[in-house]
Amino acid sequence: MAAGILTGTATALLMAVSAAAAPAYGATPGGGDLVVGKESRFAPVSEFDPSDAVTYDTKKVPTRARIAVAQWKNDHGMTIRLKVKGLQPHRTYGAHVHTKPCGEKPDDSGPHYQNRKDPHQPSTDPRYANPENEVWLDFTTDSDGDASMSSKHSWWFRPGEARSVVIHDHKTETGHGHAGMAGDRLGCLSVPFKHAAK
């Protein structure tokens, strides 16, 4: 693995991600158990490797940019943490957990993961497409193009149904008929999310 966003080793990265995110969901440091962590540099579609992050728009998500995703459990559910480095500065992106792994095409990652599935797809009903029922990780980068965001939930993923994190073109919309929409899919990282708090 190449040098990480936070440190040169994956272990230190995941420990740092977990510790940094703990205050965001109200747990004391060490109060949550890290169960998944993945970090990667974005590669262009021409170099697609299922184990690495892929960018579909090298201007908005440059190939030098990096992404790290962590999942950990606490007594009441899970928290997902996203960190990015080297994107466009001072820009707002949408980001969500999706149901399928990344692929060579932006739509390969499937729809957003929903705890309660909307019977009508694609889902744009705010009763289903909302940050409580889905995992929304929208963020705004700083002057270096770096950002982090976390999302806390009282539920866990169903087996095999949460497979990636996708970065979108703009902030996620919330209005009826547009809820959950965040524009083009710019980049993707496949993540082996856990499905039970074990």
Coordinates of C-alpha atoms in Angstrom, one line a residue, residues 91-176:
R91 CA -16.0 22.7 -3.4
T92 CA -19.0 20.8 -2.1
Y93 CA -19.5 17.2 -3.2
G94 CA -22.2 14.7 -2.5
A95 CA -21.3 11.2 -1.2
H96 CA -23.2 8.1 -0.3
V97 CA -23.0 4.4 0.3
H98 CA -24.1 2.4 -2.7
T99 CA -25.3 -1.2 -3.1
K100 CA -22.8 -2.6 -5.6
P101 CA -19.0 -2.5 -6.1
C102 CA -17.4 0.1 -8.3
G103 CA -17.0 -0.7 -12.0
E104 CA -15.7 0.8 -15.2
K105 CA -19.0 2.6 -15.7
P106 CA -20.3 5.1 -13.1
D107 CA -23.7 3.3 -12.8
D108 CA -22.1 0.0 -12.0
S109 CA -22.2 0.8 -8.3
G110 CA -26.0 0.6 -8.2
P111 CA -28.4 2.8 -6.2
H112 CA -28.0 4.2 -2.7
Y113 CA -28.2 1.7 0.1
Q114 CA -31.5 2.2 2.0
N115 CA -32.3 0.8 5.4
R116 CA -36.0 0.8 4.5
K117 CA -36.2 0.1 0.7
D118 CA -38.3 2.4 -1.4
P119 CA -40.6 0.1 -3.5
H120 CA -40.4 2.6 -6.3
Q121 CA -37.0 2.9 -8.0
P122 CA -35.1 5.1 -8.6
S123 CA -35.9 6.4 -5.2
T124 CA -36.6 10.2 -5.0
D125 CA -39.2 10.1 -2.2
P126 CA -37.8 12.0 0.8
R127 CA -39.5 9.4 3.1
Y128 CA -36.8 6.9 1.9
A129 CA -34.2 9.1 0.3
N130 CA -32.9 10.9 3.4
P131 CA -29.8 10.9 5.6
E132 CA -31.4 8.8 8.3
N133 CA -32.5 6.0 5.9
E134 CA -29.4 6.2 3.7
V135 CA -25.7 6.9 4.4
W136 CA -25.0 10.5 3.2
L137 CA -21.5 11.8 3.5
D138 CA -21.6 15.1 1.7
F139 CA -18.6 17.3 2.3
T140 CA -17.0 20.6 1.4
T141 CA -13.2 20.7 0.8
D142 CA -10.8 23.1 2.3
S143 CA -8.1 25.1 0.5
D144 CA -6.0 21.9 0.0
G145 CA -9.0 19.9 -1.4
D146 CA -9.2 17.9 1.8
A147 CA -12.3 17.0 3.9
S148 CA -13.8 14.5 6.3
M149 CA -17.4 13.6 7.2
S150 CA -19.1 10.9 9.3
S151 CA -22.6 9.5 9.5
K152 CA -24.0 7.7 12.5
H153 CA -26.9 5.1 12.3
S154 CA -28.7 2.9 14.8
W155 CA -29.0 0.1 12.2
W156 CA -26.5 -2.1 10.3
F157 CA -26.2 -3.0 6.6
R158 CA -27.9 -6.1 5.3
P159 CA -25.5 -8.9 4.1
G160 CA -24.0 -8.1 0.7
E161 CA -26.1 -5.0 0.0
A162 CA -23.6 -2.2 0.9
R163 CA -20.6 -2.4 -1.3
S164 CA -19.1 1.0 -2.1
V165 CA -18.9 4.8 -1.5
V166 CA -19.6 7.1 -4.4
I167 CA -18.6 10.7 -4.7
H168 CA -21.1 12.9 -6.6
D169 CA -21.0 16.2 -8.4
H170 CA -22.9 18.3 -5.9
K171 CA -24.7 18.4 -2.6
T172 CA -27.5 15.9 -2.1
E173 CA -31.0 17.3 -2.8
T174 CA -33.9 16.8 -0.4
G175 CA -37.1 18.0 -2.2
H176 CA -39.8 15.6 -3.3

